[in-house]
Coordinates of C-alpha atoms in Angstrom, one line a residue:
Chain A
M149 CA 113.1 97.9 138.8
L150 CA 113.7 95.4 136.1
L151 CA 111.2 94.8 133.1
A152 CA 111.8 91.7 131.1
F153 CA 110.1 90.0 128.2
D154 CA 110.7 87.6 125.4
T155 CA 109.0 87.2 122.1
A156 CA 111.2 84.5 120.5
T157 CA 108.7 81.8 120.7
P158 CA 104.9 81.6 120.3
A159 CA 104.7 83.0 124.0
V160 CA 104.7 86.6 124.6
T161 CA 105.9 86.8 128.1
V162 CA 106.5 89.7 130.3
A163 CA 107.5 90.2 134.0
V164 CA 108.6 93.2 136.3
R165 CA 110.9 92.6 139.3
D166 CA 112.0 94.8 142.1
D167 CA 115.1 94.2 144.1
H168 CA 113.7 91.1 145.7
R169 CA 110.9 89.5 143.9
V170 CA 108.8 89.3 140.7
R171 CA 106.0 91.9 141.2
A172 CA 103.8 90.7 138.1
E173 CA 104.0 88.5 135.2
R174 CA 102.0 87.6 132.2
A175 CA 102.2 85.2 129.2
V176 CA 100.0 84.8 126.3
V177 CA 100.7 82.1 123.6
D178 CA 99.8 83.2 120.1
A179 CA 102.4 82.9 117.4
R180 CA 100.9 85.3 115.2
R181 CA 100.1 88.4 117.3
H182 CA 103.4 89.3 119.1
G183 CA 103.1 92.9 117.8
E184 CA 99.5 93.4 119.3
L185 CA 100.1 91.6 122.5
L186 CA 103.5 92.8 123.8
G187 CA 102.7 96.4 124.2
P188 CA 99.2 95.8 126.2
G189 CA 101.0 93.1 128.1
I190 CA 103.9 95.4 129.3
G191 CA 101.2 98.0 130.3
Q192 CA 99.2 95.3 132.3
V193 CA 102.2 93.9 134.0
L194 CA 103.4 97.5 135.1
A195 CA 99.9 98.5 136.2
E196 CA 99.5 95.2 138.2
A197 CA 102.9 95.8 140.0
G198 CA 102.0 99.4 140.6
V199 CA 105.2 100.5 138.6
S200 CA 105.3 103.4 136.3
P201 CA 107.6 103.2 133.1
S202 CA 109.7 106.0 134.8
D203 CA 110.4 103.7 137.9
L204 CA 112.1 101.2 135.6
T205 CA 116.0 101.0 135.8
K206 CA 116.8 98.3 133.4
I207 CA 115.2 96.3 130.5
A208 CA 116.1 92.6 129.7
V209 CA 114.9 91.1 126.6
G210 CA 115.3 87.5 125.1
V211 CA 117.3 87.7 121.8
G212 CA 116.3 84.4 120.4
P213 CA 116.9 82.5 118.4
G214 CA 113.3 82.5 117.2
P215 CA 111.2 83.4 114.2
F216 CA 112.3 86.7 113.0
T217 CA 109.1 88.8 112.9
G218 CA 108.1 88.1 116.5
L219 CA 111.8 88.1 117.7
R220 CA 112.1 91.8 116.3
V221 CA 108.9 93.0 118.2
G222 CA 110.7 92.2 121.5
L223 CA 114.0 93.7 120.4
V224 CA 112.7 97.0 119.0
T225 CA 110.5 97.4 122.0
A226 CA 113.2 97.0 124.4
R227 CA 115.7 99.1 122.5
A228 CA 113.1 101.9 122.0
M229 CA 111.7 101.9 125.7
A230 CA 115.3 101.9 126.9
D231 CA 116.0 104.9 124.7
A232 CA 113.0 106.7 125.9
L233 CA 113.7 106.0 129.4
G234 CA 117.4 106.5 129.4
I235 CA 118.1 103.2 130.9
P236 CA 120.3 100.2 129.9
V237 CA 118.9 97.2 128.0
V238 CA 120.6 93.7 128.1
G239 CA 119.8 90.5 126.0
V240 CA 119.8 87.1 127.2
C241 CA 119.7 84.0 124.8
T242 CA 116.1 82.7 124.9
L243 CA 117.1 79.0 125.1
D244 CA 119.2 79.7 128.2
V245 CA 116.1 81.2 129.8
L246 CA 114.1 78.1 129.1
A247 CA 117.0 75.9 130.2
A248 CA 117.0 77.6 133.7
D249 CA 113.7 76.2 134.3
V250 CA 114.7 72.7 133.6
V251 CA 115.4 70.5 136.7
C252 CA 116.9 67.2 135.7
G253 CA 120.5 66.8 137.1
A254 CA 121.8 65.3 133.8
P255 CA 122.9 66.9 130.5
F256 CA 120.0 68.1 128.5
L257 CA 118.9 69.7 125.2
V258 CA 116.5 72.6 124.8
A259 CA 114.7 73.1 121.4
T260 CA 112.2 75.7 120.3
D261 CA 110.3 75.6 117.0
A262 CA 112.2 77.2 114.1
R263 CA 109.4 76.5 111.5
R264 CA 110.3 74.9 108.2
R265 CA 110.6 71.6 110.0
E266 CA 113.7 72.8 111.9
V267 CA 114.3 73.6 115.6
Y268 CA 116.4 76.2 117.3
W269 CA 118.5 74.2 120.0
A270 CA 121.3 74.2 122.5
T271 CA 122.7 71.6 124.9
Y272 CA 123.5 72.1 128.5
D273 CA 125.5 70.2 131.1
E274 CA 124.0 68.8 134.4
K275 CA 124.7 72.2 136.1
G276 CA 122.7 74.1 133.4
L277 CA 125.7 75.6 131.7
R278 CA 125.3 75.9 127.8
T279 CA 127.6 73.3 126.1
D280 CA 126.7 73.8 122.5
G281 CA 124.6 76.2 120.5
P282 CA 122.5 78.0 119.8
H283 CA 122.0 76.3 116.4
V284 CA 119.2 75.8 113.8
G285 CA 118.6 72.5 112.2
R286 CA 116.5 69.5 111.4
P287 CA 115.6 67.4 114.5
A288 CA 116.4 64.1 112.6
E289 CA 120.0 65.4 111.9
L290 CA 120.7 66.0 115.6
V291 CA 122.7 63.4 117.4
W292 CA 121.1 63.5 120.9
S293 CA 119.5 60.7 122.9
G294 CA 119.5 62.3 126.1
L295 CA 116.6 64.3 127.9
A296 CA 115.2 67.3 125.8
F297 CA 112.9 70.1 126.7
G298 CA 110.9 72.8 125.2
A299 CA 108.3 73.2 122.5
G300 CA 110.6 72.2 119.8
A301 CA 111.5 68.8 121.4
L302 CA 107.8 68.2 122.2
Q303 CA 106.9 68.7 118.5
Y304 CA 109.4 66.3 117.3
H305 CA 108.8 63.5 120.0
D306 CA 109.5 60.9 117.3
V307 CA 113.2 62.0 117.4
F308 CA 113.3 63.4 121.0
K309 CA 112.0 60.3 122.7
S310 CA 112.3 61.8 126.3
A311 CA 110.9 65.2 125.6
H312 CA 109.3 67.4 128.5
G313 CA 108.0 70.8 129.3
P314 CA 108.5 73.5 130.0
H315 CA 107.5 74.7 126.4
F316 CA 108.3 78.2 126.5
P317 CA 110.7 80.6 128.4
S318 CA 109.2 82.6 131.3
A319 CA 110.0 86.4 131.7
A320 CA 110.0 85.8 135.4
T321 CA 112.8 83.4 135.2
L322 CA 114.5 86.0 132.9
C323 CA 114.1 88.6 135.4
A324 CA 115.8 86.4 138.2
L325 CA 118.6 85.3 135.9
V326 CA 119.5 89.0 135.1
A327 CA 118.8 90.3 138.7
E328 CA 121.1 87.5 140.3
G329 CA 123.8 87.6 137.6
R330 CA 123.2 84.0 136.8
V331 CA 123.2 84.1 132.8
T332 CA 125.5 85.3 130.1
I333 CA 124.4 88.9 129.2
L334 CA 124.4 89.6 125.5
E335 CA 123.9 92.8 123.4
P336 CA 120.4 93.4 122.6
Q337 CA 121.0 92.0 119.1
P338 CA 118.8 89.2 117.6
L339 CA 120.2 85.8 117.1
Y340 CA 118.8 85.2 113.5
L341 CA 121.0 82.1 112.7
R342 CA 119.6 82.1 109.2
R343 CA 120.3 84.5 106.5
P344 CA 117.5 86.3 104.7
D345 CA 115.6 84.4 102.0
A346 CA 116.8 86.3 99.0
V347 CA 118.2 85.2 95.6
E348 CA 120.2 87.4 93.4
P349 CA 118.5 87.5 90.0
G350 CA 120.3 85.7 87.2
A351 CA 120.2 86.8 83.5
R352 CA 116.9 88.4 82.4
K353 CA 114.6 86.2 80.6
A354 CA 113.3 87.3 77.2
V355 CA 109.8 88.1 77.1
T356 CA 109.6 87.2 73.3
P357 CA 110.1 83.6 72.3
A358 CA 113.2 82.9 70.7
Chain B
M99 CA 102.8 128.6 117.7
A100 CA 103.6 127.1 121.0
D101 CA 100.0 125.8 121.3
E102 CA 100.4 123.6 118.2
P103 CA 100.8 120.0 118.8
L104 CA 104.5 118.7 118.7
V105 CA 104.2 115.3 117.0
L106 CA 106.7 112.6 116.1
G107 CA 106.1 110.3 113.3
I108 CA 107.7 107.0 112.5
E109 CA 107.5 105.4 109.0
T110 CA 108.8 101.8 108.1
S111 CA 106.3 100.5 105.5
C112 CA 109.1 99.8 103.0
D113 CA 113.0 100.1 102.9
E114 CA 113.3 103.6 104.5
T115 CA 113.4 104.0 108.3
G116 CA 111.8 107.5 108.8
V117 CA 111.4 109.7 111.8
G118 CA 110.0 113.0 111.4
I119 CA 109.0 115.7 113.8
V120 CA 106.4 118.5 113.2
R121 CA 104.9 121.3 115.2
G122 CA 101.5 121.8 113.7
T123 CA 102.2 122.5 110.1
T124 CA 105.9 123.3 110.6
L125 CA 108.6 120.7 109.7
L126 CA 111.3 120.5 112.5
A127 CA 113.0 117.2 111.5
N128 CA 112.8 114.6 108.8
E129 CA 115.4 112.0 109.3
I130 CA 115.7 108.8 107.0
A131 CA 117.9 105.7 107.0
S132 CA 117.5 103.8 103.8
S133 CA 118.3 100.1 103.1
V134 CA 118.1 100.7 99.5
D135 CA 121.7 99.9 98.7
E136 CA 121.3 96.4 100.4
H137 CA 118.4 95.6 98.0
A138 CA 120.1 97.0 94.9
R139 CA 121.8 93.5 94.0
F140 CA 118.3 91.7 94.3
G141 CA 116.8 94.1 91.8
G142 CA 113.9 94.9 94.4
V143 CA 113.1 95.2 98.0
V144 CA 113.8 92.1 99.9
P145 CA 111.3 92.2 103.0
E146 CA 113.6 90.5 105.5
V147 CA 116.5 92.6 104.6
A148 CA 114.3 95.7 105.0
S149 CA 112.9 94.3 108.4
R150 CA 116.3 93.9 109.8
A151 CA 117.6 97.2 108.7
H152 CA 114.7 98.9 110.3
L153 CA 115.6 97.3 113.6
E154 CA 119.0 98.5 113.5
A155 CA 118.2 102.1 112.2
M156 CA 115.2 102.8 114.5
V157 CA 116.9 104.2 117.7
P158 CA 119.8 106.0 115.8
T159 CA 117.3 107.6 113.4
M160 CA 115.2 108.6 116.4
R161 CA 118.2 110.2 118.1
R162 CA 119.1 112.0 114.8
A163 CA 115.6 113.5 114.4
L164 CA 115.5 114.7 118.1
E165 CA 118.8 116.3 117.7
K166 CA 117.8 118.1 114.4
A167 CA 114.6 119.5 116.0
G168 CA 116.4 120.5 119.1
I169 CA 113.8 118.9 121.3
S170 CA 113.8 116.0 123.9
L171 CA 111.3 113.0 123.7
S172 CA 109.5 114.4 126.7
D173 CA 108.6 117.5 124.7
V174 CA 106.6 115.4 122.5
D175 CA 102.7 115.7 122.6
A176 CA 101.8 112.6 120.5
L177 CA 103.2 109.9 118.4
A178 CA 102.1 108.6 115.1
V179 CA 103.2 105.6 113.0
T180 CA 102.3 104.1 109.6
A181 CA 100.1 101.1 110.5
G182 CA 99.7 100.1 106.9
P183 CA 99.6 99.3 104.0
G184 CA 103.1 98.1 103.3
L185 CA 105.5 95.2 104.1
A186 CA 104.1 93.3 107.0
G187 CA 107.5 92.4 108.7
A188 CA 108.7 96.1 108.1
L189 CA 105.6 97.8 109.4
L190 CA 105.8 95.7 112.5
V191 CA 109.0 97.0 113.5
G192 CA 107.8 100.7 113.4
V193 CA 104.5 99.9 115.2
A194 CA 106.3 98.2 117.9
A195 CA 108.9 100.8 118.3
A196 CA 106.1 103.6 118.3
K197 CA 104.1 101.6 121.0
A198 CA 107.4 101.4 123.1
Y199 CA 108.0 105.0 122.9
A200 CA 104.4 105.9 123.6
L201 CA 104.2 103.5 126.6
A202 CA 107.5 104.7 128.0
L203 CA 106.6 108.4 127.6
D204 CA 102.9 107.9 128.4
K205 CA 101.8 109.9 125.3
P206 CA 99.0 109.2 122.7
L207 CA 99.7 107.0 119.7
Y208 CA 98.1 107.4 116.4
G209 CA 98.4 104.4 113.9
V210 CA 97.8 105.9 110.5
N211 CA 97.3 105.1 106.8
H212 CA 100.5 105.4 104.7
L213 CA 98.6 106.7 101.7
S214 CA 96.8 109.4 103.7
A215 CA 100.1 110.4 105.2
H216 CA 101.5 111.0 101.7
V217 CA 98.5 113.4 101.1
A218 CA 98.6 115.1 104.5
V219 CA 102.5 115.9 104.1
D220 CA 101.7 118.7 101.7
V221 CA 100.6 121.0 104.6
L222 CA 104.2 121.2 105.5
E223 CA 104.9 122.6 102.1
H224 CA 101.9 124.5 100.8
G225 CA 99.6 124.9 103.9
A226 CA 96.2 123.7 104.7
L227 CA 94.9 121.3 102.2
P228 CA 92.0 122.2 99.9
Q229 CA 88.8 120.3 100.8
P230 CA 88.2 118.5 98.7
C231 CA 91.2 117.6 96.6
V232 CA 92.2 114.8 94.3
A233 CA 95.4 113.1 95.0
L234 CA 97.5 110.9 92.7
L235 CA 99.7 108.7 94.8
V236 CA 102.4 107.0 92.7
S237 CA 105.3 105.0 94.2
G238 CA 107.0 101.6 94.0
G239 CA 104.1 100.0 95.8
H240 CA 101.2 102.1 95.0
S241 CA 99.5 103.9 92.0
S242 CA 96.2 105.2 93.2
L243 CA 93.8 108.1 92.6
L244 CA 92.0 109.4 95.7
L245 CA 89.1 111.8 96.2
V246 CA 90.0 113.4 99.6
P247 CA 87.3 115.6 101.2
D248 CA 89.0 115.5 104.6
V249 CA 92.4 113.7 105.0
T250 CA 91.8 113.1 108.7
N251 CA 88.6 111.0 108.2
D252 CA 87.2 110.9 104.7
V253 CA 89.4 109.4 101.7
K254 CA 87.8 107.7 98.9
P255 CA 89.6 105.5 96.4
L256 CA 88.8 106.5 92.6
G257 CA 91.1 104.2 91.0
S258 CA 94.3 102.2 91.3
T259 CA 96.8 100.0 89.2
V260 CA 95.3 96.6 88.3
D261 CA 98.8 95.1 88.1
D262 CA 102.3 96.6 88.6
A263 CA 102.7 100.1 90.4
A264 CA 104.2 102.8 88.4
G265 CA 107.6 102.8 90.5
E266 CA 107.7 99.0 90.0
A267 CA 107.5 99.5 86.1
F268 CA 110.3 102.1 86.5
D269 CA 112.4 99.3 88.3
K270 CA 111.7 96.7 85.6
V271 CA 112.4 99.0 82.6
A272 CA 115.5 100.1 84.0
R273 CA 116.8 96.6 84.6
V274 CA 116.0 95.8 80.9
L275 CA 117.9 98.9 80.0
G276 CA 120.9 98.0 82.2
L277 CA 120.3 100.8 84.6
P278 CA 120.6 100.3 88.4
F279 CA 117.9 99.8 91.0
P280 CA 115.8 101.7 91.9
G281 CA 115.0 102.6 88.4
G282 CA 113.3 105.9 88.8
P283 CA 116.0 108.3 89.3
H284 CA 118.2 106.5 86.7
I285 CA 115.5 106.7 84.0
D286 CA 114.8 110.2 84.9
R287 CA 118.5 111.1 84.6
V288 CA 119.2 109.3 81.3
A289 CA 115.9 110.3 79.8
R290 CA 116.9 113.9 79.8
E291 CA 119.2 113.3 76.9
G292 CA 116.5 111.2 75.2
D293 CA 113.6 111.8 72.6
A294 CA 110.4 111.2 74.2
A295 CA 108.6 110.9 70.9
F296 CA 111.2 108.3 69.7
A297 CA 109.0 105.2 70.3
T298 CA 105.3 105.2 71.2
F299 CA 104.7 102.7 74.0
P300 CA 101.2 101.6 74.9
R301 CA 99.1 103.7 77.5
G302 CA 97.5 100.9 79.5
K303 CA 93.8 101.4 80.1
A304 CA 94.0 105.0 78.9
D305 CA 90.6 104.9 77.2
D306 CA 88.8 102.4 79.1
G307 CA 86.6 104.9 80.9
T308 CA 87.9 104.0 84.4
L309 CA 90.4 105.8 86.8
D310 CA 92.5 102.6 87.0
F311 CA 96.0 102.0 85.7
S312 CA 97.9 99.2 84.1
F313 CA 101.8 99.3 83.7
S314 CA 102.5 95.7 83.3
G315 CA 101.8 95.7 79.5
L316 CA 104.0 98.8 79.1
K317 CA 106.9 97.1 80.6
T318 CA 106.5 94.0 78.5
A319 CA 106.2 96.2 75.5
V320 CA 109.5 98.1 76.4
A321 CA 111.2 94.7 76.7
R322 CA 109.8 93.3 73.5
W323 CA 110.9 96.5 71.7
I324 CA 114.4 96.1 73.1
E325 CA 114.6 92.5 72.4
A326 CA 113.6 93.0 68.7
R327 CA 116.6 95.5 68.3
E328 CA 119.0 93.3 70.0
R329 CA 118.1 90.2 67.8
A330 CA 118.5 92.5 64.7
G331 CA 121.9 93.4 65.9
E332 CA 121.1 96.9 66.4
P333 CA 122.2 99.2 69.3
V334 CA 119.4 100.1 71.9
P335 CA 119.2 103.9 72.3
V336 CA 118.9 103.9 76.0
A337 CA 118.1 107.4 76.6
D338 CA 115.4 107.5 73.8
V339 CA 113.8 104.3 75.1
A340 CA 113.9 105.7 78.7
A341 CA 112.4 109.1 77.6
S342 CA 109.7 107.3 75.6
F343 CA 108.8 104.9 78.4
Q344 CA 108.7 107.8 80.9
E345 CA 106.5 109.8 78.7
A346 CA 103.9 106.9 78.5
V347 CA 103.8 106.7 82.3
A348 CA 103.7 110.5 82.8
D349 CA 101.0 110.8 80.2
V350 CA 98.6 108.1 81.4
L351 CA 98.9 109.2 85.1
T352 CA 98.4 112.8 84.4
A353 CA 95.6 112.3 82.0
K354 CA 93.8 110.1 84.4
A355 CA 94.3 112.6 87.3
I356 CA 92.9 115.4 85.3
T357 CA 89.9 113.4 84.4
A358 CA 89.3 112.4 88.1
C359 CA 89.4 116.2 88.9
R360 CA 86.8 117.0 86.1
E361 CA 84.5 114.1 87.0
H362 CA 84.4 115.1 90.6
G363 CA 84.2 118.9 89.9
V364 CA 87.6 119.4 92.1
D365 CA 90.0 122.0 91.1
N366 CA 93.1 120.9 93.4
L367 CA 95.3 118.2 92.4
L368 CA 97.9 116.8 94.8
I369 CA 100.7 114.3 93.6
G370 CA 102.6 112.4 96.2
G371 CA 104.8 109.2 96.4
G372 CA 108.3 108.5 95.3
V373 CA 107.5 108.6 91.5
A374 CA 106.2 112.2 92.2
A375 CA 109.9 113.1 92.2
N376 CA 110.0 112.3 88.6
S377 CA 110.9 115.5 86.5
R378 CA 108.7 114.7 83.5
L379 CA 105.8 113.9 85.6
R380 CA 106.0 117.1 87.4
V381 CA 106.3 119.1 84.3
L382 CA 103.5 117.4 82.4
A383 CA 101.3 117.6 85.3
Q384 CA 101.8 121.3 85.6
E385 CA 101.1 121.9 81.9
R386 CA 97.9 120.0 82.0
C387 CA 96.7 121.6 85.2
D388 CA 97.5 124.9 84.0
K389 CA 95.4 124.2 80.8
A390 CA 92.6 122.6 82.7
G391 CA 92.5 125.5 85.3
I392 CA 93.5 123.1 88.2
T393 CA 95.8 124.0 91.0
L394 CA 98.7 121.6 91.2
R395 CA 100.6 120.7 94.5
V396 CA 103.5 118.6 94.7
P397 CA 105.7 118.5 97.8
R398 CA 109.4 118.7 97.3
P399 CA 111.0 115.3 96.4
G400 CA 112.3 114.7 100.0
L401 CA 108.6 114.8 101.2
C402 CA 107.3 112.7 98.4
T403 CA 109.4 109.6 99.0
D404 CA 108.5 107.7 102.1
N405 CA 109.5 109.7 105.2
G406 CA 108.5 110.2 108.9
A407 CA 107.4 113.8 108.6
M408 CA 104.4 112.8 106.6
V409 CA 103.3 110.4 109.4
A410 CA 103.8 113.2 111.9
A411 CA 102.2 115.8 109.7
L412 CA 99.1 113.5 109.6
G413 CA 99.3 112.9 113.2
A414 CA 99.3 116.5 114.0
Q415 CA 96.2 117.0 111.9
L416 CA 94.5 114.2 113.7
V417 CA 95.4 115.7 117.1
D418 CA 94.0 118.9 115.7
A419 CA 90.8 117.3 114.6
G420 CA 90.3 115.8 118.0
R421 CA 90.4 112.2 116.8
R422 CA 90.9 109.5 119.4
P423 CA 94.4 107.8 119.5
S424 CA 94.8 104.3 118.7
A425 CA 94.9 101.5 121.4
L426 CA 98.2 99.6 122.4
D427 CA 97.0 96.6 120.6
L428 CA 97.1 98.5 117.3
P429 CA 98.0 96.0 114.6
A430 CA 100.3 96.5 111.8
D431 CA 98.1 95.8 108.6
S432 CA 100.0 95.2 105.4
S433 CA 96.7 95.6 103.3
L434 CA 95.1 98.4 105.3
P435 CA 92.2 99.8 103.1
I436 CA 92.7 103.3 101.6
T437 CA 89.4 104.4 103.5
E438 CA 90.8 103.9 107.0
V439 CA 92.7 106.8 107.8
L440 CA 93.4 106.0 111.5
V441 CA 93.4 102.5 113.0

């Protein structure tokens, strides 16, 4: 019994899957309330599926890249639940999950919002295999004229002329990818891609005028 | 006593990842992972650095605490977590982790106020809290005087700093004196060799009739004093300045704490928070309490600084008081009011 969730985009998405199919899924889009939404979301999905936490055998979590605060909610939840239940936890690149829902038969780019007028992005070949990324950068500095998917592409449609949905990754897809072994498995470690904003102080400024 | 609640507490409001375990009023474990060394070169806590460190430290700290207490997670009756006040991103890591443990274990979760926990922790050291007591909470993020009729549901603010927290003033003065971050322990150490009467620095708001504090002017006065010395080509007597600065802080904190007790007819004072580890503050508070006929309670330094045991201790008192646990949509609230003990 696999529980999967992703909090690396404004969507808090949760799903639970048995050996054959997704038993329940739920997604709420609210970029500012990941911490409030994920716990109840997991509770509701498990209840709807008739699954108790002790039935779970594995947890899969989207490891980003994504805005840090929300991303960490998913990762610490996955690690803590796995620790409490004594079960394994695996990570998957969030952009790979989004890419798996893209149907286009040509190379494509997936982008999500990185704030600060940047996007998190990766490119995929016609079979859906990642060819570049994940990276973070300004849309205008990206050399890509092909098809583009995801909320980050749609947000900058002046750059990504052929931008399409899906906007966000789906936990049901994450479940399927992990259960069927169709995705690169990562450690449950966040893909931050940016360093913390912190500047070492320079020489102390005098408080008395010279 | 086996029928006392076994409560696990998680604290991540600043730069310490704390997991504590108590049974009723008995401390079983108090494990802490600190990211303080990662912040030192920035001269203060960097929120994103702290949040990243909390994520990495959470499960290992939990494991150490369980091992230390000799229990397994399934033995736990309830969990408690600091819901605020504190750094938003840092709080959220602890709150999300606590929810995940509570959900996986199907145990009740109490989202609690960090400041109330600093008060509640003293039951582990000195037994049941006198009702009411006055609490002076002083740390890098807070400087507050509270009237505490009942730490589980009635905490009233009496005064607080209008600018810098006391611990912040220690950090800033340490920097001016060329001492490392965090400033508190270093100033305390060098001040032992210094003369506290060497210079008289201002006691902000000392006589303004309120129970509020101000430490910004003190910090600036120390900096001006040092700059004047440096411009005159004279050496800066670091130990004497540290001792004189520390005296000013300890003087105004303890004077207002005693006034708070008198004004409210309370004869029990509790001091908590990281600055409560300061040796001069402890000595001066004891002297003044003795003189005023007030009983002073200060937990040992390891329970004064941020830790998980204080959160567990408050959680156990909430369980005992029959308070309702928090919902799973419990938010982390960086500016949680002092009056909200339980979210």
